[in-house]
PDB file of C-alpha atoms and ligand atoms in Angstrom:
ATOM      1  CA  UNK A  27     -99.562  54.802   6.380  1.00  0.00           C
ATOM      2  CA  UNK A  28     -96.123  53.165   6.006  1.00  0.00           C
ATOM      3  CA  UNK A  29     -92.946  54.857   4.923  1.00  0.00           C
ATOM      4  CA  UNK A  30     -92.332  55.050   1.182  1.00  0.00           C
ATOM      5  CA  UNK A  31     -89.280  53.382  -0.202  1.00  0.00           C
ATOM      6  CA  UNK A  32     -87.389  53.074  -3.467  1.00  0.00           C
ATOM      7  CA  UNK A  33     -86.105  49.675  -4.609  1.00  0.00           C
ATOM      8  CA  UNK A  34     -83.803  49.257  -7.607  1.00  0.00           C
ATOM      9  CA  UNK A  35     -83.580  45.926  -9.404  1.00  0.00           C
ATOM     10  CA  UNK A  36     -80.741  45.629 -11.904  1.00  0.00           C
ATOM     11  CA  UNK A  37     -79.153  42.770 -13.802  1.00  0.00           C
ATOM     12  CA  UNK A  38     -78.141  41.934 -17.344  1.00  0.00           C
ATOM     13  CA  UNK A  39     -80.705  41.651 -20.094  1.00  0.00           C
ATOM     14  CA  UNK A  40     -82.045  38.081 -20.195  1.00  0.00           C
ATOM     15  CA  UNK A  41     -81.299  37.315 -16.539  1.00  0.00           C
ATOM     16  CA  UNK A  42     -85.002  36.940 -15.764  1.00  0.00           C
ATOM     17  CA  UNK A  43     -85.600  40.169 -13.800  1.00  0.00           C
ATOM     18  CA  UNK A  44     -88.960  40.712 -15.470  1.00  0.00           C
ATOM     19  CA  UNK A  45     -90.262  37.221 -14.658  1.00  0.00           C
ATOM     20  CA  UNK A  46     -89.007  37.443 -11.074  1.00  0.00           C
ATOM     21  CA  UNK A  47     -90.705  40.803 -10.716  1.00  0.00           C
ATOM     22  CA  UNK A  48     -94.000  39.521 -12.084  1.00  0.00           C
ATOM     23  CA  UNK A  49     -94.044  36.749  -9.465  1.00  0.00           C
ATOM     24  CA  UNK A  50     -92.957  39.150  -6.722  1.00  0.00           C
ATOM     25  CA  UNK A  51     -95.808  41.519  -7.601  1.00  0.00           C
ATOM     26  CA  UNK A  52     -98.284  38.629  -7.550  1.00  0.00           C
ATOM     27  CA  UNK A  53     -97.168  37.742  -4.035  1.00  0.00           C
ATOM     28  CA  UNK A  54     -97.089  41.410  -2.980  1.00  0.00           C
ATOM     29  CA  UNK A  55     -99.630  43.437  -4.926  1.00  0.00           C
ATOM     30  CA  UNK A  56     -98.956  46.339  -2.550  1.00  0.00           C
ATOM     31  CA  UNK A  57     -95.600  46.853  -4.285  1.00  0.00           C
ATOM     32  CA  UNK A  58     -95.626  49.398  -7.080  1.00  0.00           C
ATOM     33  CA  UNK A  59     -93.659  48.903 -10.309  1.00  0.00           C
ATOM     34  CA  UNK A  60     -92.601  52.058 -12.116  1.00  0.00           C
ATOM     35  CA  UNK A  61     -93.343  52.031 -15.848  1.00  0.00           C
ATOM     36  CA  UNK A  62     -90.450  53.439 -17.864  1.00  0.00           C
ATOM     37  CA  UNK A  63     -90.412  55.432 -21.062  1.00  0.00           C
ATOM     38  CA  UNK A  64     -88.379  53.968 -23.909  1.00  0.00           C
ATOM     39  CA  UNK A  65     -87.521  54.695 -27.521  1.00  0.00           C
ATOM     40  CA  UNK A  66     -87.316  50.939 -28.186  1.00  0.00           C
ATOM     41  CA  UNK A  67     -89.982  49.410 -30.452  1.00  0.00           C
ATOM     42  CA  UNK A  68     -92.560  47.248 -28.668  1.00  0.00           C
ATOM     43  CA  UNK A  69     -91.906  43.507 -28.771  1.00  0.00           C
ATOM     44  CA  UNK A  70     -94.797  41.230 -29.739  1.00  0.00           C
ATOM     45  CA  UNK A  71     -97.315  41.236 -26.907  1.00  0.00           C
ATOM     46  CA  UNK A  72     -95.966  44.351 -25.185  1.00  0.00           C
ATOM     47  CA  UNK A  73     -98.574  46.966 -24.360  1.00  0.00           C
ATOM     48  CA  UNK A  74     -98.042  50.742 -24.294  1.00  0.00           C
ATOM     49  CA  UNK A  75     -98.623  52.093 -20.776  1.00  0.00           C
ATOM     50  CA  UNK A  76     -98.308  48.637 -19.206  1.00  0.00           C
ATOM     51  CA  UNK A  77     -94.874  47.324 -20.184  1.00  0.00           C
ATOM     52  CA  UNK A  78     -93.406  50.698 -21.170  1.00  0.00           C
ATOM     53  CA  UNK A  79     -94.448  54.068 -22.467  1.00  0.00           C
ATOM     54  CA  UNK A  80     -93.191  53.682 -26.030  1.00  0.00           C
ATOM     55  CA  UNK A  81     -92.099  57.122 -27.235  1.00  0.00           C
ATOM     56  CA  UNK A  82     -90.290  58.549 -30.254  1.00  0.00           C
ATOM     57  CA  UNK A  83     -86.712  59.847 -29.896  1.00  0.00           C
ATOM     58  CA  UNK A  84     -88.169  63.387 -30.181  1.00  0.00           C
ATOM     59  CA  UNK A  85     -90.642  62.755 -27.374  1.00  0.00           C
ATOM     60  CA  UNK A  86     -87.818  61.344 -25.247  1.00  0.00           C
ATOM     61  CA  UNK A  87     -85.749  64.505 -25.937  1.00  0.00           C
ATOM     62  CA  UNK A  88     -88.647  66.554 -24.561  1.00  0.00           C
ATOM     63  CA  UNK A  89     -88.885  64.414 -21.403  1.00  0.00           C
ATOM     64  CA  UNK A  90     -85.153  64.951 -20.800  1.00  0.00           C
ATOM     65  CA  UNK A  91     -85.265  68.683 -21.591  1.00  0.00           C
ATOM     66  CA  UNK A  92     -88.195  69.196 -19.220  1.00  0.00           C
ATOM     67  CA  UNK A  93     -86.437  67.245 -16.470  1.00  0.00           C
ATOM     68  CA  UNK A  94     -89.309  64.791 -16.281  1.00  0.00           C
ATOM     69  CA  UNK A  95     -87.079  61.749 -15.820  1.00  0.00           C
ATOM     70  CA  UNK A  96     -85.614  60.686 -12.486  1.00  0.00           C
ATOM     71  CA  UNK A  97     -82.831  58.921 -14.367  1.00  0.00           C
ATOM     72  CA  UNK A  98     -82.278  57.790 -17.909  1.00  0.00           C
ATOM     73  CA  UNK A  99     -79.692  55.878 -19.924  1.00  0.00           C
ATOM     74  CA  UNK A 100     -78.938  54.521 -23.338  1.00  0.00           C
ATOM     75  CA  UNK A 101     -79.009  50.756 -23.657  1.00  0.00           C
ATOM     76  CA  UNK A 102     -78.252  48.675 -26.769  1.00  0.00           C
ATOM     77  CA  UNK A 103     -79.108  51.549 -29.105  1.00  0.00           C
ATOM     78  CA  UNK A 104     -82.263  52.787 -27.345  1.00  0.00           C
ATOM     79  CA  UNK A 105     -83.007  55.171 -24.495  1.00  0.00           C
ATOM     80  CA  UNK A 106     -84.881  54.257 -21.318  1.00  0.00           C
ATOM     81  CA  UNK A 107     -85.959  56.498 -18.434  1.00  0.00           C
ATOM     82  CA  UNK A 108     -87.987  56.586 -15.222  1.00  0.00           C
ATOM     83  CA  UNK A 109     -90.846  59.123 -15.044  1.00  0.00           C
ATOM     84  CA  UNK A 110     -90.087  61.371 -12.078  1.00  0.00           C
ATOM     85  CA  UNK A 111     -93.499  62.561 -10.951  1.00  0.00           C
ATOM     86  CA  UNK A 112     -95.313  59.228 -10.637  1.00  0.00           C
ATOM     87  CA  UNK A 113     -92.442  57.707  -8.652  1.00  0.00           C
ATOM     88  CA  UNK A 114     -92.118  60.644  -6.246  1.00  0.00           C
ATOM     89  CA  UNK A 115     -95.890  60.773  -5.711  1.00  0.00           C
ATOM     90  CA  UNK A 116     -96.053  57.045  -4.935  1.00  0.00           C
ATOM     91  CA  UNK A 117     -93.166  57.261  -2.444  1.00  0.00           C
ATOM     92  CA  UNK A 118     -94.790  60.274  -0.794  1.00  0.00           C
ATOM     93  CA  UNK A 119     -97.988  58.242  -0.503  1.00  0.00           C
ATOM     94  CA  UNK A 120     -96.016  55.649   1.484  1.00  0.00           C
ATOM     95  CA  UNK A 121     -95.653  53.090  -1.315  1.00  0.00           C
ATOM     96  CA  UNK A 122     -92.684  50.871  -2.058  1.00  0.00           C
ATOM     97  CA  UNK A 123     -91.719  51.596  -5.637  1.00  0.00           C
ATOM     98  CA  UNK A 124     -89.583  49.229  -7.714  1.00  0.00           C
ATOM     99  CA  UNK A 125     -87.433  50.410 -10.621  1.00  0.00           C
ATOM    100  CA  UNK A 126     -86.300  47.679 -12.986  1.00  0.00           C
ATOM    101  CA  UNK A 127     -83.406  49.493 -14.653  1.00  0.00           C
ATOM    102  CA  UNK A 128     -79.916  48.984 -16.081  1.00  0.00           C
ATOM    103  CA  UNK A 129     -76.584  49.852 -14.479  1.00  0.00           C
ATOM    104  CA  UNK A 130     -76.132  53.511 -15.506  1.00  0.00           C
ATOM    105  CA  UNK A 131     -79.599  54.396 -14.247  1.00  0.00           C
ATOM    106  CA  UNK A 132     -78.973  52.516 -11.000  1.00  0.00           C
ATOM    107  CA  UNK A 133     -75.780  54.545 -10.519  1.00  0.00           C
ATOM    108  CA  UNK A 134     -77.729  57.781 -11.001  1.00  0.00           C
ATOM    109  CA  UNK A 135     -80.288  56.662  -8.409  1.00  0.00           C
ATOM    110  CA  UNK A 136     -77.467  55.897  -5.984  1.00  0.00           C
ATOM    111  CA  UNK A 137     -76.641  59.623  -6.009  1.00  0.00           C
ATOM    112  CA  UNK A 138     -80.175  60.978  -5.919  1.00  0.00           C
ATOM    113  CA  UNK A 139     -81.653  58.344  -3.561  1.00  0.00           C
ATOM    114  CA  UNK A 140     -78.795  57.052  -1.404  1.00  0.00           C
ATOM    115  CA  UNK A 141     -81.311  55.215   0.799  1.00  0.00           C
ATOM    116  CA  UNK A 142     -82.717  53.154  -2.066  1.00  0.00           C
ATOM    117  CA  UNK A 143     -82.309  49.390  -1.670  1.00  0.00           C
ATOM    118  CA  UNK A 144     -80.321  48.214  -4.679  1.00  0.00           C
ATOM    119  CA  UNK A 145     -80.458  44.576  -5.750  1.00  0.00           C
ATOM    120  CA  UNK A 146     -78.421  42.989  -8.553  1.00  0.00           C
ATOM    121  CA  UNK A 147     -79.601  39.776 -10.236  1.00  0.00           C
ATOM    122  CA  UNK A 148     -76.819  37.587 -11.645  1.00  0.00           C
ATOM    123  CA  UNK A 149     -77.102  34.769 -14.193  1.00  0.00           C
ATOM    124  CA  UNK A 150     -75.568  31.386 -13.285  1.00  0.00           C
ATOM    125  CA  UNK A 151     -73.064  32.014 -16.142  1.00  0.00           C
ATOM    126  CA  UNK A 152     -72.590  34.082 -19.309  1.00  0.00           C
ATOM    127  CA  UNK A 153     -73.183  30.959 -21.405  1.00  0.00           C
ATOM    128  CA  UNK A 154     -76.559  30.450 -19.714  1.00  0.00           C
ATOM    129  CA  UNK A 155     -77.379  34.140 -20.220  1.00  0.00           C
ATOM    130  CA  UNK A 156     -76.670  33.923 -23.952  1.00  0.00           C
ATOM    131  CA  UNK A 157     -78.857  30.831 -24.141  1.00  0.00           C
ATOM    132  CA  UNK A 158     -81.716  32.661 -22.397  1.00  0.00           C
ATOM    133  CA  UNK A 159     -81.456  35.742 -24.645  1.00  0.00           C
ATOM    134  CA  UNK A 160     -81.398  33.583 -27.799  1.00  0.00           C
ATOM    135  CA  UNK A 161     -84.178  31.352 -26.532  1.00  0.00           C
ATOM    136  CA  UNK A 162     -86.380  34.413 -26.008  1.00  0.00           C
ATOM    137  CA  UNK A 163     -86.184  34.818 -29.804  1.00  0.00           C
ATOM    138  CA  UNK A 164     -86.976  38.526 -29.644  1.00  0.00           C
ATOM    139  CA  UNK A 165     -83.687  40.170 -30.581  1.00  0.00           C
ATOM    140  CA  UNK A 166     -81.669  40.434 -33.799  1.00  0.00           C
ATOM    141  CA  UNK A 167     -78.083  39.084 -33.926  1.00  0.00           C
ATOM    142  CA  UNK A 168     -76.768  42.649 -33.565  1.00  0.00           C
ATOM    143  CA  UNK A 169     -78.987  43.328 -30.571  1.00  0.00           C
ATOM    144  CA  UNK A 170     -77.944  40.018 -28.963  1.00  0.00           C
ATOM    145  CA  UNK A 171     -74.259  40.919 -29.390  1.00  0.00           C
ATOM    146  CA  UNK A 172     -74.814  44.408 -27.893  1.00  0.00           C
ATOM    147  CA  UNK A 173     -76.795  42.963 -24.977  1.00  0.00           C
ATOM    148  CA  UNK A 174     -74.113  40.345 -24.218  1.00  0.00           C
ATOM    149  CA  UNK A 175     -71.305  42.929 -24.283  1.00  0.00           C
ATOM    150  CA  UNK A 176     -73.291  45.157 -21.962  1.00  0.00           C
ATOM    151  CA  UNK A 177     -74.115  42.138 -19.756  1.00  0.00           C
ATOM    152  CA  UNK A 178     -70.426  41.540 -19.068  1.00  0.00           C
ATOM    153  CA  UNK A 179     -69.939  45.198 -18.109  1.00  0.00           C
ATOM    154  CA  UNK A 180     -72.938  45.062 -15.804  1.00  0.00           C
ATOM    155  CA  UNK A 181     -71.907  41.804 -14.139  1.00  0.00           C
ATOM    156  CA  UNK A 182     -68.501  43.339 -13.371  1.00  0.00           C
ATOM    157  CA  UNK A 183     -70.303  46.086 -11.433  1.00  0.00           C
ATOM    158  CA  UNK A 184     -72.498  43.725  -9.384  1.00  0.00           C
ATOM    159  CA  UNK A 185     -70.589  44.447  -6.178  1.00  0.00           C
ATOM    160  CA  UNK A 186     -71.662  48.121  -6.318  1.00  0.00           C
ATOM    161  CA  UNK A 187     -75.094  46.884  -5.190  1.00  0.00           C
ATOM    162  CA  UNK A 188     -76.372  46.212  -1.668  1.00  0.00           C
ATOM    163  CA  UNK A 189     -77.137  42.611  -2.468  1.00  0.00           C
ATOM    164  CA  UNK A 190     -76.443  40.144  -5.287  1.00  0.00           C
ATOM    165  CA  UNK A 191     -78.811  37.284  -6.058  1.00  0.00           C
ATOM    166  CA  UNK A 192     -78.043  34.496  -8.551  1.00  0.00           C
ATOM    167  CA  UNK A 193     -81.058  33.506 -10.644  1.00  0.00           C
ATOM    168  CA  UNK A 194     -80.130  29.855 -10.896  1.00  0.00           C
ATOM    169  CA  UNK A 195     -83.171  28.363  -9.209  1.00  0.00           C
ATOM    170  CA  UNK A 196     -86.160  30.653  -9.871  1.00  0.00           C
ATOM    171  CA  UNK A 197     -88.038  29.956  -6.614  1.00  0.00           C
ATOM    172  CA  UNK A 198     -84.939  30.388  -4.487  1.00  0.00           C
ATOM    173  CA  UNK A 199     -84.085  33.664  -6.225  1.00  0.00           C
ATOM    174  CA  UNK A 200     -87.632  34.903  -5.660  1.00  0.00           C
ATOM    175  CA  UNK A 201     -87.519  33.904  -1.980  1.00  0.00           C
ATOM    176  CA  UNK A 202     -84.243  35.764  -1.566  1.00  0.00           C
ATOM    177  CA  UNK A 203     -85.591  38.947  -3.119  1.00  0.00           C
ATOM    178  CA  UNK A 204     -88.620  38.681  -0.861  1.00  0.00           C
ATOM    179  CA  UNK A 205     -86.626  38.095   2.305  1.00  0.00           C
ATOM    180  CA  UNK A 206     -84.254  40.933   1.388  1.00  0.00           C
ATOM    181  CA  UNK A 207     -87.139  43.362   1.033  1.00  0.00           C
ATOM    182  CA  UNK A 208     -89.153  42.248   4.012  1.00  0.00           C
ATOM    183  CA  UNK A 209     -86.363  41.412   6.431  1.00  0.00           C
ATOM    184  CA  UNK A 210     -86.788  43.235   9.743  1.00  0.00           C
ATOM    185  CA  UNK A 211     -84.551  46.314   9.902  1.00  0.00           C
ATOM    186  CA  UNK A 212     -81.326  45.835  11.860  1.00  0.00           C
ATOM    187  CA  UNK A 213     -80.589  48.744  14.192  1.00  0.00           C
TER     188      UNK A 213
HETATM  189  P1  5GP B 270     -85.503  45.679 -22.521  1.00  0.00           P
HETATM  190  O1  5GP B 270     -85.255  46.308 -23.837  1.00  0.00           O
HETATM  191  O2  5GP B 270     -84.964  44.261 -22.472  1.00  0.00           O
HETATM  192  O3  5GP B 270     -86.927  45.789 -22.055  1.00  0.00           O
HETATM  193  O4  5GP B 270     -84.657  46.512 -21.432  1.00  0.00           O
HETATM  194  C1  5GP B 270     -83.297  46.701 -21.636  1.00  0.00           C
HETATM  195  C2  5GP B 270     -82.681  47.200 -20.353  1.00  0.00           C
HETATM  196  O5  5GP B 270     -83.190  48.488 -20.032  1.00  0.00           O
HETATM  197  C3  5GP B 270     -82.982  46.302 -19.142  1.00  0.00           C
HETATM  198  O6  5GP B 270     -81.764  46.086 -18.450  1.00  0.00           O
HETATM  199  C4  5GP B 270     -83.936  47.129 -18.331  1.00  0.00           C
HETATM  200  O7  5GP B 270     -83.785  46.866 -16.939  1.00  0.00           O
HETATM  201  C5  5GP B 270     -83.467  48.535 -18.658  1.00  0.00           C
HETATM  202  N1  5GP B 270     -84.466  49.569 -18.383  1.00  0.00           N
HETATM  203  C6  5GP B 270     -85.815  49.486 -18.485  1.00  0.00           C
HETATM  204  N2  5GP B 270     -86.386  50.632 -18.112  1.00  0.00           N
HETATM  205  C7  5GP B 270     -85.384  51.467 -17.736  1.00  0.00           C
HETATM  206  C8  5GP B 270     -85.343  52.809 -17.219  1.00  0.00           C
HETATM  207  O8  5GP B 270     -86.347  53.479 -17.017  1.00  0.00           O
HETATM  208  N3  5GP B 270     -84.120  53.315 -16.978  1.00  0.00           N
HETATM  209  C9  5GP B 270     -82.974  52.622 -17.171  1.00  0.00           C
HETATM  210  N4  5GP B 270     -81.822  53.213 -16.862  1.00  0.00           N
HETATM  211  N5  5GP B 270     -82.976  51.362 -17.626  1.00  0.00           N
HETATM  212  C10 5GP B 270     -84.167  50.790 -17.922  1.00  0.00           C
END
């Protein structure tokens, strides 16, 4: 069995992380995507247990109090966190586990898992990012404003990550993520 590994994928809301990840998982079904818990309401089409575990603020409090989250953070008025046990079990079983999380969570993982590979996805520009968030048509004006403010903060921290990939051309961005993950180790 191979050696387990933790991979963190971060980037501003609307940058296309989710779509990139979907394609990456199609190419590499052996990769394992961690499903987060969130207090956010499901968007149309989102499924509990597949996209997220949708929990109440009280249930999230319990997860935090019982130390069941590997990391967690507040984002645009909601809380998001990574279930600890399923991730640790998968890594112990030799799997490569991907966390698709925001900046504060990625910073926490940097302390707890210094060996994690941390990738930051950048938009071609803020203007393009705003267009993508609006075009998605899933967020209120207030939520869009909060996400854009947070996006600027996140983009400013991109150089904290091992590698930065611009999602300008989807296929090229996907190829770069793939080659980053599967590049032979340099001794
Ligand atoms: P969305 O509401 O668009 O699904 O996610 C908002 C942000 O929360 C995204 O940047 C996403 O990567 C991040 N996120 C999703 N799950 C987690 C998690 O478990 N922990 C942290 N820290 N961020 C998460």
